[in-house]
PDB file of N, CA, C and O in Angstrom:
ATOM      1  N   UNK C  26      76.024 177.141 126.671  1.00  0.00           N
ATOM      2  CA  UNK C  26      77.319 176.623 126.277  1.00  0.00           C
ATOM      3  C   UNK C  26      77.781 175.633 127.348  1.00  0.00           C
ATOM      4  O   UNK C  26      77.581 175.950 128.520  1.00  0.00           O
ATOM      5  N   UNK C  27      78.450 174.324 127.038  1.00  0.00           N
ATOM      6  CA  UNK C  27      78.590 173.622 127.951  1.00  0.00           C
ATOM      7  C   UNK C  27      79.752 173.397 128.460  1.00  0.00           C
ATOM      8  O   UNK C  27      80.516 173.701 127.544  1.00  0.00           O
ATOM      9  N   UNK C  28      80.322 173.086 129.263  1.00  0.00           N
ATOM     10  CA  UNK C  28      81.705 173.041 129.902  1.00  0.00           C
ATOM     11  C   UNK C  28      82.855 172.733 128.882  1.00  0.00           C
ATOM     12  O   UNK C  28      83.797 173.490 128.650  1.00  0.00           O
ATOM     13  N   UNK C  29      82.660 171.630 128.366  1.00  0.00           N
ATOM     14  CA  UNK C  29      83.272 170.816 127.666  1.00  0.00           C
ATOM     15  C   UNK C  29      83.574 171.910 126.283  1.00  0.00           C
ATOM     16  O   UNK C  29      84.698 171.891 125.780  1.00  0.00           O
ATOM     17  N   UNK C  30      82.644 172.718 125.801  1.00  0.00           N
ATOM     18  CA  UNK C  30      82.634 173.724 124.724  1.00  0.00           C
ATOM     19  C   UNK C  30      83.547 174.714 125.259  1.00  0.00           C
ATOM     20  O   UNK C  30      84.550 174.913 124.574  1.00  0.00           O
ATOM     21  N   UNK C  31      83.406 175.490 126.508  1.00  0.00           N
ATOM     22  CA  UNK C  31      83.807 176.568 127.047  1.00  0.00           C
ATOM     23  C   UNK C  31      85.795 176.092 127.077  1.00  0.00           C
ATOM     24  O   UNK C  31      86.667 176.858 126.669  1.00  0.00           O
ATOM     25  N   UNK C  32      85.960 175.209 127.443  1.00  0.00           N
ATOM     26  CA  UNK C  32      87.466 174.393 127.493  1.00  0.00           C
ATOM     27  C   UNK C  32      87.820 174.462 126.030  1.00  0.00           C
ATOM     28  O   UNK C  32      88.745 175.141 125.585  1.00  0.00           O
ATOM     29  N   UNK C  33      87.028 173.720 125.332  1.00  0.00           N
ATOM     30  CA  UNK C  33      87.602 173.562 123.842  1.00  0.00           C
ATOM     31  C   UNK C  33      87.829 174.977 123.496  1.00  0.00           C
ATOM     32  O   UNK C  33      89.008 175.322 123.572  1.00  0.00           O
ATOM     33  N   UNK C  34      87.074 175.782 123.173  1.00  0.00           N
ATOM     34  CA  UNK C  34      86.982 177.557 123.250  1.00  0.00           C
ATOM     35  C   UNK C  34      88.448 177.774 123.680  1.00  0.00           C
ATOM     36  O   UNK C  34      89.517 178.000 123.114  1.00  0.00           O
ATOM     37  N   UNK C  35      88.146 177.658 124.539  1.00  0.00           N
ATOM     38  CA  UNK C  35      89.664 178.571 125.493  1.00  0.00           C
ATOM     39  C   UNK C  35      90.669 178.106 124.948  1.00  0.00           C
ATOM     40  O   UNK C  35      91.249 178.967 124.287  1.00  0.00           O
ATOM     41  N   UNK C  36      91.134 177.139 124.925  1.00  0.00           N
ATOM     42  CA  UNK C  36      92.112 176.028 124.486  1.00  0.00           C
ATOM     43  C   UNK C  36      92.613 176.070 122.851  1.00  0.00           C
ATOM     44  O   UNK C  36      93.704 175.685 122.431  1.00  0.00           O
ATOM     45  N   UNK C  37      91.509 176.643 122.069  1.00  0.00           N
ATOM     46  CA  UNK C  37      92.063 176.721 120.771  1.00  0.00           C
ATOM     47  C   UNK C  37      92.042 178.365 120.694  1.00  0.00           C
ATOM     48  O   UNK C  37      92.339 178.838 119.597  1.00  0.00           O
ATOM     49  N   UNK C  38      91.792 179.071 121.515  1.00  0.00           N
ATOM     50  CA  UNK C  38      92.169 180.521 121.240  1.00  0.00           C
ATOM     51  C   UNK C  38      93.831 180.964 121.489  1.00  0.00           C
ATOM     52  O   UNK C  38      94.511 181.859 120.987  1.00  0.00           O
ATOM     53  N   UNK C  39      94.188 179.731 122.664  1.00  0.00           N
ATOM     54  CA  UNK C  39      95.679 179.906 122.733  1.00  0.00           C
ATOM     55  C   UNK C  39      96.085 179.097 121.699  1.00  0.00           C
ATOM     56  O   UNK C  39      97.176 179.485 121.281  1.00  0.00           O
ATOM     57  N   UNK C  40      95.711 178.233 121.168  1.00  0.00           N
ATOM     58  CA  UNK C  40      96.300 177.625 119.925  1.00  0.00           C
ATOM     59  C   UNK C  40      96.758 178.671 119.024  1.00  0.00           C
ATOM     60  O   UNK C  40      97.924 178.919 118.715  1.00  0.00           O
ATOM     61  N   UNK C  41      95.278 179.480 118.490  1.00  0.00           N
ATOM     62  CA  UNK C  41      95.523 179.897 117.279  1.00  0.00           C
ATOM     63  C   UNK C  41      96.697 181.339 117.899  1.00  0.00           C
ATOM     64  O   UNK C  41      97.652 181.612 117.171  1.00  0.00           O
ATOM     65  N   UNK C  42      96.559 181.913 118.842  1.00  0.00           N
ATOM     66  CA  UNK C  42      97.391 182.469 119.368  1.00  0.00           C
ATOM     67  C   UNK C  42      98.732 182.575 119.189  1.00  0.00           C
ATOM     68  O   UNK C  42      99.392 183.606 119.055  1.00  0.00           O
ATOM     69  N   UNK C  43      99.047 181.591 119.195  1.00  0.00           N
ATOM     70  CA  UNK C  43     100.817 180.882 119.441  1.00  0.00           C
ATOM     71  C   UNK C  43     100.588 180.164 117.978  1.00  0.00           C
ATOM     72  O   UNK C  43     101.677 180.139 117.405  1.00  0.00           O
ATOM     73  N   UNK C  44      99.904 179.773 117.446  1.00  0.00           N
ATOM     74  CA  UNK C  44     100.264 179.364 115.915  1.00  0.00           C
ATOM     75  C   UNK C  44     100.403 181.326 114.948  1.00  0.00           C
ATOM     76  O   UNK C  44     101.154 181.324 113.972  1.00  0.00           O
ATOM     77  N   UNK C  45      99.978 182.178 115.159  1.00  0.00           N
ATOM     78  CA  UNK C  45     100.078 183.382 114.850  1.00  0.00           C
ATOM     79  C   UNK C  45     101.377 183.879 115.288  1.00  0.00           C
ATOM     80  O   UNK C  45     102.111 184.330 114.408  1.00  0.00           O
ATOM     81  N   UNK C  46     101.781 183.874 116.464  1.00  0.00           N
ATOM     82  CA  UNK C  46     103.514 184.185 116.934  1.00  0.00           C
ATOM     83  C   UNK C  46     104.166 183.607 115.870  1.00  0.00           C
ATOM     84  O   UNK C  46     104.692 184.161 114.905  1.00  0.00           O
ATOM     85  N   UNK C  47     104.052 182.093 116.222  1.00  0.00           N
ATOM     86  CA  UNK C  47     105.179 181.714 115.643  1.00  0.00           C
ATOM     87  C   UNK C  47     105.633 181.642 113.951  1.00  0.00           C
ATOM     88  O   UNK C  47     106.751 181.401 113.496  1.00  0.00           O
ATOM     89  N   UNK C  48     104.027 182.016 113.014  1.00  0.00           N
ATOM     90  CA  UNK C  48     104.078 182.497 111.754  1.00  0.00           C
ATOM     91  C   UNK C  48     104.764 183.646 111.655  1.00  0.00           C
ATOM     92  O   UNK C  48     105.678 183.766 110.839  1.00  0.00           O
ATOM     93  N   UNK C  49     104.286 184.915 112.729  1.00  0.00           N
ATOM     94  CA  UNK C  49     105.166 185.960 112.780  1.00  0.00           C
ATOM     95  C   UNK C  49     106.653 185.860 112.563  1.00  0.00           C
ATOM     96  O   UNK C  49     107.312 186.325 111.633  1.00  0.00           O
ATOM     97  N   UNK C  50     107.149 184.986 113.865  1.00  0.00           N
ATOM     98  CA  UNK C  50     108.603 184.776 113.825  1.00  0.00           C
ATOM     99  C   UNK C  50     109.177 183.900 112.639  1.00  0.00           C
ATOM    100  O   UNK C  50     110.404 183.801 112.620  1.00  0.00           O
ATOM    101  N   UNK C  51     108.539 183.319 111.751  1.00  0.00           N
ATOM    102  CA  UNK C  51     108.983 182.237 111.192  1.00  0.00           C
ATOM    103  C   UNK C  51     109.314 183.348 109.511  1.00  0.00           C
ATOM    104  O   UNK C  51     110.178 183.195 108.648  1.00  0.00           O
ATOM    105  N   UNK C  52     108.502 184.118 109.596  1.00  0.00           N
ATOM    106  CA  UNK C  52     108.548 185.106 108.287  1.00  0.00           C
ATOM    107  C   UNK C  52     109.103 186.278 108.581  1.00  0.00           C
ATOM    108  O   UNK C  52     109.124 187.111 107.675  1.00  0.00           O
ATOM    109  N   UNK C  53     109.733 186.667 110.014  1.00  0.00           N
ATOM    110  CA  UNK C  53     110.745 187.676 110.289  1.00  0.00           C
ATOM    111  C   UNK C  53     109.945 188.674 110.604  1.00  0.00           C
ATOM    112  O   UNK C  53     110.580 189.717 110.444  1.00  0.00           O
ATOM    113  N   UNK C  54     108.445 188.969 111.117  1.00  0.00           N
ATOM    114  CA  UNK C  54     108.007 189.654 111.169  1.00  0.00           C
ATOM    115  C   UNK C  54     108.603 190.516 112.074  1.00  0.00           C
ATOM    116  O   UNK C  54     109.812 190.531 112.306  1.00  0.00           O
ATOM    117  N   UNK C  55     107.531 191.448 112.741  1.00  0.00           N
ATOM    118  CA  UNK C  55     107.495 192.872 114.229  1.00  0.00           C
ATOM    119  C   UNK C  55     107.887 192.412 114.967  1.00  0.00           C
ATOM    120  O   UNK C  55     107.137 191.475 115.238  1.00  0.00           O
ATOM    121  N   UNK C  56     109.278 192.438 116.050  1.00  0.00           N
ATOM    122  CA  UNK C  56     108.880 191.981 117.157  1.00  0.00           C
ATOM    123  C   UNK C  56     108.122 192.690 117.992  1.00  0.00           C
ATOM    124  O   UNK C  56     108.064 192.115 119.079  1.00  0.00           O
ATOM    125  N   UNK C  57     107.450 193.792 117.963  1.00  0.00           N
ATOM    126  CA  UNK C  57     106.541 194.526 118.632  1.00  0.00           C
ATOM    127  C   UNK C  57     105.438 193.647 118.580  1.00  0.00           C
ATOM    128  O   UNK C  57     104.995 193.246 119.656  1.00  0.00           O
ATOM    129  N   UNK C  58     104.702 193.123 117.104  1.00  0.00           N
ATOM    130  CA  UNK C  58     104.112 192.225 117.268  1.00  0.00           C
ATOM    131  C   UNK C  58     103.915 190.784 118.048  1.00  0.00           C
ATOM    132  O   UNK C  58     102.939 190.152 118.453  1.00  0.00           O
ATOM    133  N   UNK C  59     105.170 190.615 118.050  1.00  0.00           N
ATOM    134  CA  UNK C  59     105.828 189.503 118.781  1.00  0.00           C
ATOM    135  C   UNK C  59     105.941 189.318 120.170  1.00  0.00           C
ATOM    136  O   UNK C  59     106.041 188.137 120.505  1.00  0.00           O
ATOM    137  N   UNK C  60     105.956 190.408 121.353  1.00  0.00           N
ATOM    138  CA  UNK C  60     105.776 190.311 122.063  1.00  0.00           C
ATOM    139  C   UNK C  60     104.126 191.035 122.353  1.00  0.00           C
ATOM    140  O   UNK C  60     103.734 191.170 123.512  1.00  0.00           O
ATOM    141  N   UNK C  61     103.582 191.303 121.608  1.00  0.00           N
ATOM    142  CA  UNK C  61     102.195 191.568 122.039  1.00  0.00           C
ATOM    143  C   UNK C  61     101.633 190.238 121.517  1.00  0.00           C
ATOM    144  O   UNK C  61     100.816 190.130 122.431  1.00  0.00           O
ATOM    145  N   UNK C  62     101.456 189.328 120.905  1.00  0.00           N
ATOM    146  CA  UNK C  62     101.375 187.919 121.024  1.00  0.00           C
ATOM    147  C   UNK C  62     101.939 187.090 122.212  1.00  0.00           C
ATOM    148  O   UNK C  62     101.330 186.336 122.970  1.00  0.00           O
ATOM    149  N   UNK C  63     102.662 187.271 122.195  1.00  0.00           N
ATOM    150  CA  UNK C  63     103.194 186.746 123.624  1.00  0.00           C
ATOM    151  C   UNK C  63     102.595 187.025 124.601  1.00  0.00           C
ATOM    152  O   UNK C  63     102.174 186.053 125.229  1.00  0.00           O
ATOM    153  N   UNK C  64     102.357 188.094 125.039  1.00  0.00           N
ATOM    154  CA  UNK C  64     101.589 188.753 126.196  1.00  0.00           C
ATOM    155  C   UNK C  64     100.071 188.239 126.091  1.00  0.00           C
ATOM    156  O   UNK C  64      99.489 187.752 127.060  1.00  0.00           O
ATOM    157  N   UNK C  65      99.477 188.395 124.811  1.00  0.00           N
ATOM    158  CA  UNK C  65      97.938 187.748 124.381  1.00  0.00           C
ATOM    159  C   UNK C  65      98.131 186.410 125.116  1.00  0.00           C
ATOM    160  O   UNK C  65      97.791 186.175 126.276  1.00  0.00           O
ATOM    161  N   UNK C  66      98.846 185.410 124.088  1.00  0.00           N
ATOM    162  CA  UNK C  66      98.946 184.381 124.733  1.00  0.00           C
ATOM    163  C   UNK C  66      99.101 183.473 126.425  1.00  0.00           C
ATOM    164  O   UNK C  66      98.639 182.397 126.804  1.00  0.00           O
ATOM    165  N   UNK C  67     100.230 184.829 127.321  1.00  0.00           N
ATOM    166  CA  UNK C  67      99.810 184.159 128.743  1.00  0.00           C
ATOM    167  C   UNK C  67      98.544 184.521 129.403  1.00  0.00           C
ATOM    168  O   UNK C  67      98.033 183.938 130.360  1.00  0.00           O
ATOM    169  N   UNK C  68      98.009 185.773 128.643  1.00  0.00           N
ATOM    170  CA  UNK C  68      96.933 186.127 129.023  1.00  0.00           C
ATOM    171  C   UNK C  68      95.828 185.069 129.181  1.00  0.00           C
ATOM    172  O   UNK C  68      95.209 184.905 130.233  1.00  0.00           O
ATOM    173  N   UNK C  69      95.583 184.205 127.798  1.00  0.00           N
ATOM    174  CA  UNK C  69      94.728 183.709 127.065  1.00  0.00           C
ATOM    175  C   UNK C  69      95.051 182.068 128.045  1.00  0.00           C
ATOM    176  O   UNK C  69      94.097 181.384 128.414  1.00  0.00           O
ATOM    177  N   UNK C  70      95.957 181.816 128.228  1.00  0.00           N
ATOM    178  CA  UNK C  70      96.496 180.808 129.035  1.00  0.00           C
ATOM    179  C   UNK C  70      95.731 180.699 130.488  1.00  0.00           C
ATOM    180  O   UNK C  70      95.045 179.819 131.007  1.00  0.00           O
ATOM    181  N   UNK C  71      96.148 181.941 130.880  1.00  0.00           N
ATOM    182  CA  UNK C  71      95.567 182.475 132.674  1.00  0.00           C
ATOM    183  C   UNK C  71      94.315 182.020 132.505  1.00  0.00           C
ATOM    184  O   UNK C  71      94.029 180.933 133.008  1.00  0.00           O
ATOM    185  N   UNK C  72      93.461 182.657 131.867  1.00  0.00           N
ATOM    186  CA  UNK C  72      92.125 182.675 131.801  1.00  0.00           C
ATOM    187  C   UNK C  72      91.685 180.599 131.239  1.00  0.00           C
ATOM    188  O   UNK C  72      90.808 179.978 131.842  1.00  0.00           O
ATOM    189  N   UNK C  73      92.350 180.076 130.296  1.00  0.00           N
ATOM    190  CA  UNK C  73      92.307 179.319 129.854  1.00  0.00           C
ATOM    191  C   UNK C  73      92.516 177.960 131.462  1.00  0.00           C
ATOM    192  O   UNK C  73      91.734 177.177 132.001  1.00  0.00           O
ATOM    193  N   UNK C  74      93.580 178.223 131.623  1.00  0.00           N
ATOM    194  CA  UNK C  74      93.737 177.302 133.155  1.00  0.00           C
ATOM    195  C   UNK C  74      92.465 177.233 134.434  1.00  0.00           C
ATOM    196  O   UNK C  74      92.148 176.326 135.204  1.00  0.00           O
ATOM    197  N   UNK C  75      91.788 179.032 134.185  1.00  0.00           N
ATOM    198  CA  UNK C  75      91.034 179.172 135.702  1.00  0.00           C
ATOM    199  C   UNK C  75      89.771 178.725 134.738  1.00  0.00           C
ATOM    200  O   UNK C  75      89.016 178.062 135.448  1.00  0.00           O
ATOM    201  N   UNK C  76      89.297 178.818 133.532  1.00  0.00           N
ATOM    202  CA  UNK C  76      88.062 178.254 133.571  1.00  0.00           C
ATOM    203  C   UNK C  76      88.315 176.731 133.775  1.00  0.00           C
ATOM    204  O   UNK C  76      87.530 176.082 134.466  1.00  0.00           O
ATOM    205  N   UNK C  77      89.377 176.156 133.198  1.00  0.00           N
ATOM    206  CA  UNK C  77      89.772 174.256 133.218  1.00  0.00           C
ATOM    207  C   UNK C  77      89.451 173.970 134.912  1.00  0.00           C
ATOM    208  O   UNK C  77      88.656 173.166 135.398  1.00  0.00           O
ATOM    209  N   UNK C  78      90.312 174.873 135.563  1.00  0.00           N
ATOM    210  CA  UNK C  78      89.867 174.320 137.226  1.00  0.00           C
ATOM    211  C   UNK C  78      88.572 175.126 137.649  1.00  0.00           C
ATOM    212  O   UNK C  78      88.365 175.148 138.863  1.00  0.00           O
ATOM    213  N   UNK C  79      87.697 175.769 136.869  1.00  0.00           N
ATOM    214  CA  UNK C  79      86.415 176.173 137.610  1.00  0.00           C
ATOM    215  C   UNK C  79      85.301 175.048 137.193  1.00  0.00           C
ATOM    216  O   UNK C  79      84.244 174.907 137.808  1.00  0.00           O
ATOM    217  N   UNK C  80      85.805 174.035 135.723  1.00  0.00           N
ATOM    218  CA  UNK C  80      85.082 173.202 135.487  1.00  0.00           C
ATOM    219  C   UNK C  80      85.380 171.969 136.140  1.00  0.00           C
ATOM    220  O   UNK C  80      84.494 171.164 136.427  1.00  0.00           O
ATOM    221  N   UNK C  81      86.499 171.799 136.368  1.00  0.00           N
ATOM    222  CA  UNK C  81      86.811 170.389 137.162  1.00  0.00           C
ATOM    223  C   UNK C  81      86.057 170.905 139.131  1.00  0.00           C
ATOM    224  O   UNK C  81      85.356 170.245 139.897  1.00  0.00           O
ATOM    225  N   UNK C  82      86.549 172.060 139.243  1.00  0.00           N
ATOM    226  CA  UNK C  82      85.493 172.527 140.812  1.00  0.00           C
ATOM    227  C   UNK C  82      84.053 171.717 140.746  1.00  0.00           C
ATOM    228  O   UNK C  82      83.530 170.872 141.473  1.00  0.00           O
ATOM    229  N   UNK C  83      83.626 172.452 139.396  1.00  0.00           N
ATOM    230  CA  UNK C  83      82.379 172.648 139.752  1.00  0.00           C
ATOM    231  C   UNK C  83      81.528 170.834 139.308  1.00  0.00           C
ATOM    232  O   UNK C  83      80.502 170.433 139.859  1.00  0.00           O
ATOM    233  N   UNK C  84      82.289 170.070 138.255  1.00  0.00           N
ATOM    234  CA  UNK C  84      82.270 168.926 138.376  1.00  0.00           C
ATOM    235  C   UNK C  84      82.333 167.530 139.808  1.00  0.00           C
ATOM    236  O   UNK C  84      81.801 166.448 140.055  1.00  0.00           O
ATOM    237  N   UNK C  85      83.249 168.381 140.354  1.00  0.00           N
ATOM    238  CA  UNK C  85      83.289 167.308 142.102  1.00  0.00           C
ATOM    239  C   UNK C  85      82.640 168.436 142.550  1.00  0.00           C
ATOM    240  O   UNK C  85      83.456 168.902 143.344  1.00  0.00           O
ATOM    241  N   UNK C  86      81.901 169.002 142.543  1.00  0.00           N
ATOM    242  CA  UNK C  86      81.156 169.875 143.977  1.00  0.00           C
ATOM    243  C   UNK C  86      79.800 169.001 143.729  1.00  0.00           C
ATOM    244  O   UNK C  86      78.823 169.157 144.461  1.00  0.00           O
TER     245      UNK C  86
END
């Protein structure tokens, strides 16, 4: 898998992530659901940011 894949990956998992919240909220759903999306999402973010700077690292090394 190549860098460029591994970014896109990450990047649309918080997409679809936060496009799922905000269907939730938009149709009045759980907020139980709602904040366990939320929580997915900074999760998915964290991880999403440290692979972006482990590929830009490992690009200038």
């Amino acid at each position: 898998m190549s860098a460029n894949t591994l970014v896109l990956v990450a990047c649309l998992a918080v997409a679809v992530v936060l496009l799922l919240g905000l269907a939730n909220m938009l149709r009045g759903g759980s907020a139980n659901l709602s904040q366990k999306l939320m929580r997915l999402r900074v999760l998915l973010q964290f991880i999403a940011i440290l692979i972006i700077m482990g590929v830009v690292w490992w690009r200038t090394a």
